[in-house]
Amino acid sequence: MRLVIYLVFICLLWSCSKTEEAIFTNMVPENIPIFLLSNSFTIHKNNTENISLNMGLWMFKEKKYEKKSIANWIDVQHEGKFILEPINVIWVDFKATSKNEAKQKILTYLETNKFIHRSGSSIGYFGYFGSSNWVSQYRETWSDKQNPNTINNHGRIFLNFETTASNGQKVFITSGAFSIENEKHLFVSFDKALDAFNNTQTWQLYSENLNVHQILNDYTYTTFDHKRVKIFTTR
């Protein structure tokens, strides 16, 4: 009798275990892309000049190369999830001969596209450019509205990491993390923020569909509508 009860108990335990396993398996989203903190890519200026760089894919809130250091909208959740803030604009300057010249080109680009410098948003972020190269955010926030308590397109830039092209010439790389927020500083969109970034006399769009493994949507973290990175190169 004890043996029968024991066998029934084992069968029930096995059945529950399989049921829980099946439920858990069904809950796991399919086709989750590989999560990376940085990724290697190559940008070509022409047939003889290009750069290759292992570059950070995120805006970081501290100089630690780990997932928990990714900026997450100062812990304010959206639809019950933490928002991870991706780098979604990159400028590659093949022509500047100094950091100051490269800086002026970026500032002119932002001004041409109606972005102004303002305060009113969190500061102290970093961009990662491989091999422990961290660049602090430049000044405060860049936005299309002076008043931060409005619906606005805003972001931070990480200015002028200097590297070398394949032909030995200097190249300056700037990255940015931009998004639209509402009047209460709550998240609205990453993707729509990129609509404001257009070609200028100095800069032309190189790519906006770079697959860089920074699209995420699990039970805790998400990048919501983020799906592209705009890369501009000097004309």
XYZ file of C-alpha atoms in Angstrom:
235
model
C 0.000 0.000 0.000
C 2.796 2.410 0.925
C 4.518 1.552 -2.354
C 1.395 2.430 -4.351
C 0.983 5.764 -2.553
C 4.663 6.536 -3.122
C 4.396 5.756 -6.840
C 1.271 7.929 -7.188
C 3.082 10.771 -5.420
C 6.078 10.456 -7.775
C 3.807 10.496 -10.838
C 1.981 13.578 -9.625
C 5.278 15.312 -8.870
C 6.636 14.484 -12.321
C 3.394 15.666 -13.973
C 3.444 18.992 -12.105
C 7.086 19.456 -12.917
C 6.450 18.920 -16.627
C 3.434 21.245 -16.529
C 5.469 24.008 -14.864
C 8.273 23.459 -17.340
C 5.838 23.719 -20.260
C 4.314 26.904 -18.843
C 7.759 28.449 -18.334
C 8.834 27.452 -21.828
C 5.745 29.034 -23.344
C 6.422 32.245 -21.433
C 9.925 32.717 -22.854
C 9.758 35.067 -25.874
C 11.043 33.630 -29.123
C 13.786 35.101 -31.285
C 15.332 37.307 -28.605
C 18.439 38.870 -30.231
C 21.843 38.535 -28.638
C 22.304 41.160 -25.937
C 25.586 43.028 -26.281
C 27.162 45.972 -24.491
C 29.253 46.887 -27.530
C 29.674 45.747 -31.099
C 32.291 45.979 -33.826
C 31.467 47.723 -37.070
C 33.241 49.248 -40.054
C 32.390 52.561 -41.719
C 33.724 53.193 -45.231
C 34.470 56.654 -46.571
C 35.652 55.288 -49.907
C 37.442 52.244 -51.289
C 40.690 53.079 -49.501
C 39.604 54.798 -46.286
C 37.533 53.255 -43.493
C 37.417 52.831 -39.731
C 36.733 49.752 -37.651
C 35.664 50.189 -34.067
C 34.252 48.212 -31.168
C 31.774 50.760 -29.877
C 29.353 50.892 -26.955
C 25.717 50.416 -27.904
C 24.253 52.147 -24.855
C 24.339 55.289 -22.783
C 25.920 54.362 -19.453
C 25.214 55.936 -16.063
C 28.619 54.944 -14.697
C 31.971 53.834 -16.068
C 31.373 50.126 -15.631
C 31.145 47.797 -18.574
C 28.147 45.812 -17.367
C 24.415 45.620 -17.994
C 23.384 47.219 -14.696
C 25.377 50.348 -15.638
C 23.214 51.077 -18.694
C 21.148 54.242 -18.294
C 17.549 53.274 -17.540
C 15.573 56.522 -17.443
C 16.650 57.082 -13.789
C 14.715 53.965 -12.779
C 11.333 55.300 -13.931
C 9.462 52.393 -15.486
C 7.260 52.438 -18.572
C 4.466 49.868 -18.765
C 6.056 48.034 -15.848
C 9.508 47.677 -17.389
C 12.853 49.435 -17.057
C 13.819 51.414 -20.166
C 17.352 50.777 -21.414
C 18.622 53.798 -23.350
C 20.423 52.934 -26.605
C 22.899 54.941 -28.623
C 20.842 55.771 -31.717
C 22.831 58.491 -33.521
C 26.497 58.315 -34.586
C 28.563 60.927 -36.429
C 31.842 59.933 -38.110
C 34.070 62.849 -39.127
C 36.715 61.865 -41.674
C 37.717 65.450 -42.478
C 38.343 67.385 -39.248
C 41.987 67.915 -38.335
C 41.403 68.816 -34.676
C 38.931 68.116 -31.888
C 37.829 71.720 -31.859
C 36.998 71.650 -35.567
C 35.127 68.368 -35.106
C 33.205 69.814 -32.150
C 32.069 72.831 -34.148
C 30.756 70.576 -36.900
C 28.627 68.637 -34.408
C 27.282 71.798 -32.771
C 26.434 73.260 -36.178
C 24.674 70.036 -37.127
C 22.532 70.155 -33.988
C 21.713 73.817 -34.497
C 20.750 73.228 -38.135
C 18.360 70.503 -37.019
C 16.792 72.819 -34.399
C 18.436 71.357 -31.295
C 19.494 73.740 -28.537
C 21.457 73.291 -25.352
C 19.365 73.385 -22.183
C 19.262 72.242 -18.558
C 16.424 70.430 -16.806
C 17.326 66.793 -17.425
C 19.583 64.330 -15.629
C 23.328 64.497 -16.315
C 26.498 62.512 -15.663
C 26.308 59.903 -18.434
C 29.030 58.210 -20.491
C 29.625 56.767 -23.921
C 31.868 53.748 -24.413
C 34.291 53.522 -27.326
C 36.007 50.185 -26.725
C 39.153 49.204 -24.805
C 38.020 51.062 -21.652
C 37.691 54.390 -23.488
C 34.909 56.358 -21.791
C 33.664 59.763 -22.976
C 31.595 61.924 -20.617
C 28.453 63.587 -21.924
C 29.147 66.970 -23.453
C 27.518 69.775 -21.487
C 23.947 68.985 -20.441
C 20.960 68.168 -22.653
C 20.263 68.902 -26.321
C 16.598 69.418 -27.111
C 14.180 70.904 -29.614
C 12.462 72.796 -26.775
C 13.924 75.241 -24.265
C 11.339 74.311 -21.646
C 11.956 70.768 -20.351
C 8.404 70.562 -18.995
C 6.924 70.121 -22.454
C 6.750 67.271 -24.942
C 10.249 67.427 -26.406
C 12.928 65.565 -28.319
C 16.035 65.465 -26.145
C 19.294 63.640 -25.699
C 22.936 63.577 -24.671
C 26.004 63.474 -26.884
C 29.436 61.937 -26.304
C 31.775 64.103 -28.231
C 34.748 63.395 -30.464
C 36.433 60.134 -29.602
C 39.605 60.230 -31.684
C 40.723 57.199 -33.635
C 42.618 56.464 -36.866
C 41.338 55.443 -40.276
C 42.867 52.693 -42.369
C 45.029 55.258 -44.179
C 46.416 56.692 -40.936
C 44.295 59.852 -40.925
C 42.508 61.121 -37.816
C 38.813 60.312 -37.448
C 36.497 61.759 -34.802
C 33.431 59.846 -33.655
C 30.524 61.294 -31.707
C 27.558 59.294 -30.426
C 24.190 60.318 -29.049
C 21.199 58.871 -27.208
C 17.966 60.695 -28.086
C 14.323 60.167 -27.223
C 11.007 61.956 -26.996
C 9.607 62.587 -23.520
C 6.334 64.109 -22.381
C 5.763 67.124 -20.151
C 6.155 64.924 -17.056
C 9.544 63.594 -18.270
C 8.043 60.199 -19.043
C 9.141 58.130 -22.036
C 7.345 58.478 -25.384
C 9.599 57.190 -28.188
C 13.133 56.409 -29.315
C 12.335 55.837 -32.967
C 10.331 59.000 -33.576
C 13.168 61.042 -32.076
C 15.338 60.081 -35.057
C 13.004 61.758 -37.545
C 14.543 65.110 -36.561
C 18.046 64.058 -37.638
C 18.536 65.000 -41.270
C 21.299 65.607 -43.793
C 23.075 68.968 -43.768
C 25.641 70.628 -46.002
C 28.394 68.952 -43.975
C 26.812 65.638 -42.995
C 25.121 62.908 -45.011
C 23.250 59.819 -43.897
C 25.421 56.720 -44.193
C 23.032 54.154 -42.732
C 19.972 53.901 -40.514
C 19.374 50.169 -40.343
C 22.490 49.018 -38.536
C 21.880 45.672 -36.818
C 23.734 46.173 -33.557
C 21.948 43.806 -31.141
C 20.445 46.493 -28.916
C 16.767 45.692 -29.316
C 15.473 44.112 -26.145
C 12.106 43.197 -24.677
C 12.039 40.766 -21.773
C 10.108 40.700 -18.510
C 12.220 43.374 -16.833
C 13.980 45.470 -19.483
C 12.923 46.922 -22.802
C 13.955 49.306 -25.566
C 10.313 49.622 -26.721
C 10.124 51.111 -30.232
C 13.881 51.425 -30.818
C 14.769 49.729 -34.118
C 17.460 51.739 -35.925
C 20.650 53.707 -35.527
C 21.315 56.696 -37.785
C 24.952 57.030 -38.821
C 26.148 60.238 -40.486
C 29.492 60.789 -42.182
C 31.103 63.987 -43.436
C 30.532 64.788 -47.086
